[in-house]
Amino acid sequence: MLNLKRVVLRSRPGKNGHPVPENFRVEEIRKSPELKEGQVLVRTLFLSVDPYMRCRMNDDTGADYLLPWRLDECVDGGGVGVVEASKNKALSVGNIVTSFNWHWQTYDVMDGSLLQKVDPELVDGHLSYVLGAVGMPGLTALLGVREKGHVTAGTHQTMVISGAAGACGSVAGQIGRLDGCERVVGICGSDQKCQTLVTELGFTAGINYRTGDISSALREQCPRGIDVYFDNVGGPISDAVISQMNPGGHVILCGQISQYNKDVPYPPPLSEHTQDALRRNNITRERFVVLNYLEKHEEGLMQLSHWVKMGQIKVLETVVTGIENMGEAFCSMMTGGNVALSNISETTKKSHDHRNRECP
């Protein structure tokens, strides 16, 4: 029998409730490692915590493509691990694999057909990047900018990113710069994060929404107005940004983390003033779901890999060691407590250090 640890959903936060670590419970169980044909035994290396998971804590996620987590059952999300035993012809012992529905447990018996093999060279050996810049957050940033942003080099565009110190926002801003935006301004929750955006990631400026008047800061940092807005947070921050957007601008509706703890539909309703600004200035605001672009994922991952290897995209991540800390890592991510840009739980210690390597 195999001894393993897993994380289950103990309770739901409730309507308009904030998640707390006590919503999760760590269990130690014994499980048979016996494999059926097509199955593999995997050891978990890294698990990702992401803003969309807050919706999965509810009875109804509000999205037809997301299933809610069940009470007293193991939760799941993005994960990467190594094959320890295999009865699948396509996967061998030692292969690195990933899945968008990886159980939060130290070991698991999985159907090999549901796993994607990872070439470590794709992420230059940094396997945690599979859950960040060269994974779903990176793809969301790349395809969001490319499909909905309408960035045109040489036209002096200004891009603003909310949640800019997050796994997705940090990459989106760098892609905006690479694709030709003249100014890239990130909004985040601390002066330290603002400094990181500018000094390490090449943003033009960072705005700390917790201090001062955000509308005044936007006018100062975006003197020509705003052409592209990568929206990760919603709420009053987005109202302030949209009010300063130029006619014909584009809002990339990626996430609404400021609203996830509220009992409202997704996307949350806009104020009359903001709706009027969108109509009056002919600003597009379209919901973006990365899973709608599956045919572009492979090419997108290759592009992200190239940028990361060449140093054109810098990767920041916060790594918390130990599966027993998953609840703390998740709640920290939801409140912006992570020092850098994405929260990834390292479930087993490794000989090389991924923490704070450079981080809803």
Coordinates of C-alpha atoms in Angstrom, one line a residue:
M1 CA 0.0 0.0 0.0
L2 CA 1.1 3.6 -0.7
N3 CA 1.0 6.2 2.0
L4 CA 0.0 9.6 0.7
K5 CA -1.3 13.0 1.7
R6 CA -4.2 14.8 0.1
V7 CA -6.2 18.0 0.4
V8 CA -10.0 17.9 0.6
L9 CA -12.6 20.6 0.7
R10 CA -13.8 20.7 4.3
S11 CA -16.3 23.6 3.9
R12 CA -17.5 26.3 1.5
P13 CA -16.9 30.0 2.3
G14 CA -20.6 30.8 1.7
K15 CA -22.2 33.6 -0.2
N16 CA -20.0 36.8 -0.1
G17 CA -17.5 34.8 2.0
H18 CA -13.8 35.0 1.9
P19 CA -11.9 31.7 1.8
V20 CA -9.8 30.7 4.8
P21 CA -7.3 27.9 5.2
E22 CA -9.8 26.1 7.4
N23 CA -12.0 25.5 4.3
F24 CA -9.4 22.8 3.5
R25 CA -8.3 19.7 5.3
V26 CA -5.2 17.6 4.9
E27 CA -5.7 13.8 5.1
E28 CA -3.2 11.0 5.2
I29 CA -4.5 7.8 3.5
R30 CA -3.3 4.5 2.2
K31 CA -4.0 3.6 -1.4
S32 CA -3.2 0.6 -3.5
P33 CA -0.5 1.4 -6.2
E34 CA -1.8 -1.4 -8.4
L35 CA -2.3 -0.2 -12.0
K36 CA -4.8 -1.2 -14.6
E37 CA -3.9 -1.1 -18.3
G38 CA -3.4 2.5 -19.5
Q39 CA -2.8 3.8 -16.0
V40 CA 0.3 5.4 -14.4
L41 CA 1.4 6.1 -10.9
V42 CA 2.6 9.7 -10.6
R43 CA 4.4 11.6 -7.8
T44 CA 3.3 15.2 -7.6
L45 CA 6.1 17.8 -7.9
F46 CA 4.2 21.1 -8.2
L47 CA 0.6 22.3 -7.8
S48 CA -0.8 25.7 -8.8
V49 CA -3.3 27.8 -7.0
D50 CA -5.2 30.2 -9.2
P51 CA -8.0 32.8 -8.8
Y52 CA -10.6 30.8 -10.8
M53 CA -10.5 28.2 -8.1
R54 CA -12.4 30.5 -5.8
C55 CA -15.4 29.9 -8.1
R56 CA -15.0 26.1 -7.7
M57 CA -15.5 26.5 -3.9
N58 CA -19.1 27.4 -4.5
D59 CA -22.0 25.1 -5.1
D60 CA -22.4 26.8 -8.5
T61 CA -19.2 28.0 -10.3
G62 CA -21.1 30.4 -12.5
A63 CA -19.2 28.9 -15.6
D64 CA -20.4 26.0 -17.6
Y65 CA -16.8 24.8 -18.2
L66 CA -15.9 24.7 -14.5
L67 CA -17.2 22.0 -12.1
P68 CA -17.5 22.8 -8.4
W69 CA -15.3 21.0 -5.9
R70 CA -17.2 18.5 -3.8
L71 CA -17.2 18.6 -0.1
D72 CA -15.0 16.0 1.6
E73 CA -13.4 15.1 -1.7
C74 CA -9.9 15.8 -3.0
V75 CA -9.7 19.1 -4.8
D76 CA -7.8 19.5 -8.1
G77 CA -6.3 22.0 -10.5
G78 CA -3.1 22.5 -12.5
G79 CA -0.3 20.1 -11.5
V80 CA 3.0 18.6 -12.8
G81 CA 4.7 15.5 -11.7
V82 CA 6.8 12.5 -12.6
V83 CA 5.8 9.0 -13.6
E84 CA 6.8 6.4 -11.0
A85 CA 5.2 3.3 -12.6
S86 CA 3.4 2.8 -15.8
K87 CA 1.1 0.4 -17.6
N88 CA 0.6 3.0 -20.4
K89 CA 2.5 2.4 -23.7
A90 CA 2.9 6.2 -24.3
L91 CA 4.4 7.0 -20.9
S92 CA 7.5 5.6 -19.3
V93 CA 8.9 5.8 -15.8
G94 CA 10.7 9.1 -15.3
N95 CA 8.5 11.0 -17.8
I96 CA 7.4 14.5 -16.7
V97 CA 3.6 15.0 -17.1
T98 CA 1.0 17.6 -16.5
S99 CA -2.8 18.0 -16.3
F100 CA -5.3 20.8 -15.7
N101 CA -7.2 18.4 -13.3
W102 CA -4.4 17.2 -11.1
H103 CA -5.5 16.1 -7.6
W104 CA -4.0 17.9 -4.7
Q105 CA -2.2 14.8 -3.3
T106 CA 1.3 13.6 -3.1
Y107 CA 0.8 10.5 -5.3
D108 CA -2.0 9.4 -7.6
V109 CA -3.0 6.7 -10.0
M110 CA -4.2 8.4 -13.2
D111 CA -5.4 7.5 -16.6
G112 CA -2.4 8.2 -18.8
S113 CA -4.6 9.4 -21.7
L114 CA -5.6 12.4 -19.5
L115 CA -1.9 13.5 -19.0
Q116 CA 0.2 15.6 -21.3
K117 CA 3.9 14.7 -21.5
V118 CA 6.3 17.6 -20.8
D119 CA 9.7 18.1 -22.4
P120 CA 11.8 19.7 -19.6
E121 CA 13.7 21.6 -22.3
L122 CA 10.5 23.5 -23.1
V123 CA 10.9 25.2 -19.7
D124 CA 14.7 25.1 -19.5
G125 CA 14.5 22.5 -16.7
H126 CA 12.3 24.7 -14.5
L127 CA 9.3 22.4 -14.2
S128 CA 7.2 24.8 -12.2
Y129 CA 7.1 27.1 -15.2
V130 CA 4.7 24.5 -16.7
L131 CA 2.1 25.9 -14.3
G132 CA 3.0 29.6 -15.0
A133 CA 4.6 31.4 -17.8
V134 CA 4.8 28.4 -20.1
G135 CA 1.5 27.0 -19.1
M136 CA -2.1 28.0 -18.8
P137 CA -1.5 31.5 -17.2
G138 CA 1.1 32.2 -20.0
L139 CA -1.3 31.0 -22.7
T140 CA -4.1 33.1 -21.2
A141 CA -1.9 36.2 -21.4
L142 CA -0.6 35.5 -24.9
L143 CA -3.9 34.6 -26.5
G144 CA -5.8 37.3 -24.6
V145 CA -3.4 40.0 -25.9
R146 CA -3.3 38.5 -29.4
E147 CA -6.9 37.7 -29.9
K148 CA -8.7 40.5 -28.0
G149 CA -6.1 43.3 -27.5
H150 CA -5.5 44.4 -31.1
V151 CA -2.0 45.7 -30.3
T152 CA -0.4 47.3 -33.4
A153 CA 3.3 48.2 -33.2
G154 CA 4.2 51.8 -34.1
T155 CA 0.8 53.3 -33.2
H156 CA 1.9 54.6 -29.7
Q157 CA -0.6 52.5 -27.8
T158 CA -0.8 52.4 -24.0
M159 CA -1.8 49.2 -22.3
V160 CA -2.9 48.9 -18.6
I161 CA -2.9 45.6 -16.8
S162 CA -4.8 45.1 -13.5
G163 CA -3.6 42.3 -11.3
A164 CA -0.2 43.0 -12.9
A165 CA 1.8 41.2 -10.3
G166 CA 0.0 37.9 -11.0
A167 CA 1.0 34.9 -13.0
C168 CA -1.1 36.0 -16.0
G169 CA -0.9 39.8 -15.7
S170 CA 2.9 39.9 -15.4
V171 CA 3.3 37.9 -18.6
A172 CA 0.5 39.9 -20.4
G173 CA 2.3 43.2 -19.7
Q174 CA 5.6 41.8 -21.0
I175 CA 3.8 40.5 -24.2
G176 CA 2.2 44.0 -24.7
R177 CA 5.7 45.5 -24.6
L178 CA 7.1 42.9 -26.9
D179 CA 4.2 43.3 -29.4
G180 CA 4.8 47.1 -29.6
C181 CA 2.9 49.0 -26.9
E182 CA 4.6 52.3 -26.2
R183 CA 3.6 52.3 -22.6
V184 CA 2.7 49.4 -20.3
V185 CA 1.3 50.3 -16.9
G186 CA 0.6 47.7 -14.3
I187 CA -1.8 48.0 -11.3
C188 CA -0.9 46.0 -8.2
G189 CA -1.2 46.0 -4.4
S190 CA 2.2 47.1 -3.0
D191 CA 5.1 49.4 -3.8
Q192 CA 7.5 46.4 -3.8
K193 CA 5.4 44.8 -6.6
C194 CA 5.3 48.1 -8.5
Q195 CA 9.1 48.3 -8.4
T196 CA 9.4 44.7 -9.5
L197 CA 7.2 45.4 -12.5
V198 CA 9.4 48.2 -13.6
T199 CA 12.9 47.1 -12.7
E200 CA 12.6 43.4 -13.6
L201 CA 9.8 43.0 -16.1
G202 CA 10.2 46.2 -18.2
F203 CA 6.8 47.9 -17.4
T204 CA 6.8 51.6 -18.0
A205 CA 5.2 52.2 -14.5
G206 CA 3.4 50.5 -11.7
I207 CA 0.5 51.9 -9.7
N208 CA -0.3 50.8 -6.1
Y209 CA -4.1 50.8 -5.9
R210 CA -3.9 50.7 -2.1
T211 CA -2.3 54.1 -1.8
G212 CA -3.5 57.5 -3.3
D213 CA -6.1 58.1 -6.0
I214 CA -5.9 55.6 -8.8
S215 CA -7.7 57.9 -11.3
S216 CA -5.0 60.6 -10.8
A217 CA -2.2 58.0 -11.0
L218 CA -3.7 56.7 -14.3
R219 CA -3.9 60.2 -15.7
E220 CA -0.2 60.8 -14.8
Q221 CA 1.1 57.5 -16.2
C222 CA -1.2 57.4 -19.2
P223 CA -1.1 61.0 -20.6
R224 CA -2.4 59.9 -24.0
G225 CA -5.2 57.8 -22.6
I226 CA -5.5 54.0 -22.5
D227 CA -5.9 51.9 -25.6
V228 CA -5.8 48.3 -24.3
Y229 CA -6.9 47.1 -20.8
F230 CA -6.1 43.6 -19.6
D231 CA -8.6 43.2 -16.9
N232 CA -7.9 40.7 -14.2
V233 CA -9.8 42.3 -11.2
G234 CA -13.0 44.1 -12.2
G235 CA -14.7 46.4 -9.7
P236 CA -13.8 50.0 -9.0
I237 CA -10.3 49.6 -10.4
S238 CA -11.7 48.6 -13.8
D239 CA -14.3 51.4 -13.6
A240 CA -11.4 53.9 -13.2
V241 CA -9.4 52.4 -16.1
I242 CA -12.4 52.3 -18.5
S243 CA -13.3 55.9 -17.8
Q244 CA -9.9 56.9 -19.2
M245 CA -9.9 54.7 -22.3
N246 CA -9.6 56.1 -25.8
P247 CA -12.4 55.7 -28.4
G248 CA -12.1 52.4 -30.1
G249 CA -10.1 50.9 -27.3
H250 CA -10.3 47.2 -26.2
V251 CA -10.9 45.6 -22.8
I252 CA -9.6 42.0 -22.5
L253 CA -12.0 40.5 -19.9
C254 CA -9.7 37.9 -18.4
G255 CA -10.8 37.7 -14.7
Q256 CA -12.6 39.6 -12.0
I257 CA -10.8 38.5 -8.8
S258 CA -12.2 41.4 -6.8
Q259 CA -15.7 40.1 -7.3
Y260 CA -15.1 36.3 -6.8
N261 CA -16.1 36.5 -3.1
K262 CA -19.4 38.1 -3.9
D263 CA -22.7 36.5 -4.8
V264 CA -22.9 38.0 -8.3
P265 CA -23.1 36.4 -11.8
Y266 CA -20.0 36.2 -14.0
P267 CA -19.1 38.6 -15.6
P268 CA -20.3 40.8 -12.8
P269 CA -22.7 43.7 -13.8
L270 CA -21.1 47.0 -14.7
S271 CA -22.2 50.4 -13.3
E272 CA -24.4 52.5 -15.6
H273 CA -21.5 55.1 -15.8
T274 CA -19.1 52.4 -17.0
Q275 CA -21.6 50.9 -19.5
D276 CA -22.2 54.4 -20.9
A277 CA -18.4 54.9 -21.3
L278 CA -18.1 51.7 -23.3
R279 CA -21.0 52.6 -25.6
R280 CA -20.1 56.2 -26.1
N281 CA -16.5 55.4 -26.9
N282 CA -17.1 52.3 -28.9
I283 CA -14.9 50.3 -26.6
T284 CA -15.0 46.5 -27.1
R285 CA -15.2 44.4 -23.9
E286 CA -15.3 40.7 -24.6
R287 CA -15.1 37.8 -22.2
F288 CA -11.9 35.7 -22.9
V289 CA -11.7 32.0 -22.2
V290 CA -8.4 30.4 -23.1
L291 CA -10.0 27.0 -23.5
N292 CA -11.8 28.3 -26.6
Y293 CA -8.5 28.4 -28.4
L294 CA -7.2 24.9 -28.0
E295 CA -5.9 24.8 -31.6
K296 CA -3.5 27.6 -30.8
H297 CA -2.1 26.2 -27.6
E298 CA 0.8 24.3 -29.0
E299 CA 2.1 27.2 -31.1
G300 CA 1.5 29.5 -28.2
L301 CA 3.5 27.3 -25.8
M302 CA 6.4 27.2 -28.2
Q303 CA 6.4 31.0 -28.5
L304 CA 6.3 31.4 -24.7
S305 CA 9.1 28.9 -24.3
H306 CA 11.3 30.8 -26.8
W307 CA 10.7 34.1 -25.0
V308 CA 11.5 32.6 -21.6
K309 CA 14.7 30.9 -22.8
M310 CA 15.9 34.1 -24.5
G311 CA 15.2 36.1 -21.4
Q312 CA 12.6 38.3 -23.2
I313 CA 10.0 37.2 -20.7
K314 CA 11.1 37.1 -17.1
V315 CA 9.4 34.6 -14.8
L316 CA 8.6 35.4 -11.2
E317 CA 7.1 32.8 -8.9
T318 CA 6.4 32.2 -5.2
V319 CA 6.8 28.6 -4.2
V320 CA 5.5 27.2 -0.9
T321 CA 6.9 23.9 0.1
G322 CA 4.6 21.2 1.4
I323 CA 1.1 20.0 0.4
E324 CA -0.1 20.7 3.9
N325 CA 0.3 24.4 3.1
M326 CA -2.0 24.4 0.1
G327 CA -4.8 26.1 1.9
E328 CA -2.5 28.9 3.2
A329 CA -1.0 29.4 -0.3
F330 CA -4.4 29.6 -1.9
C331 CA -5.7 32.2 0.6
S332 CA -2.5 34.2 0.3
M333 CA -2.9 34.3 -3.5
M334 CA -6.5 35.5 -3.2
T335 CA -5.5 38.5 -1.0
G336 CA -2.3 39.4 -2.9
G337 CA -0.1 38.2 -0.1
N338 CA 2.4 36.6 -2.4
V339 CA 5.6 38.6 -2.8
A340 CA 5.9 37.9 -6.5
L341 CA 3.6 36.6 -9.1
S342 CA 2.2 33.1 -8.9
N343 CA 1.7 30.6 -6.0
I344 CA 2.9 27.1 -6.6
S345 CA 3.1 24.5 -4.0
E346 CA 6.1 22.2 -4.1
T347 CA 4.9 19.0 -2.7
T348 CA 8.2 17.2 -2.5
K349 CA 11.6 18.8 -1.8
K350 CA 14.0 18.9 -4.7
S351 CA 17.7 19.3 -4.9
H352 CA 17.5 22.6 -6.7
D353 CA 15.7 25.6 -5.4
H354 CA 12.7 27.1 -7.3
R355 CA 11.6 29.5 -4.6
N356 CA 11.3 33.2 -5.6
R357 CA 13.2 32.4 -8.8
E358 CA 12.8 35.6 -10.1
C359 CA 4.8 34.9 -9.5
P360 CA -5.3 35.6 -8.6

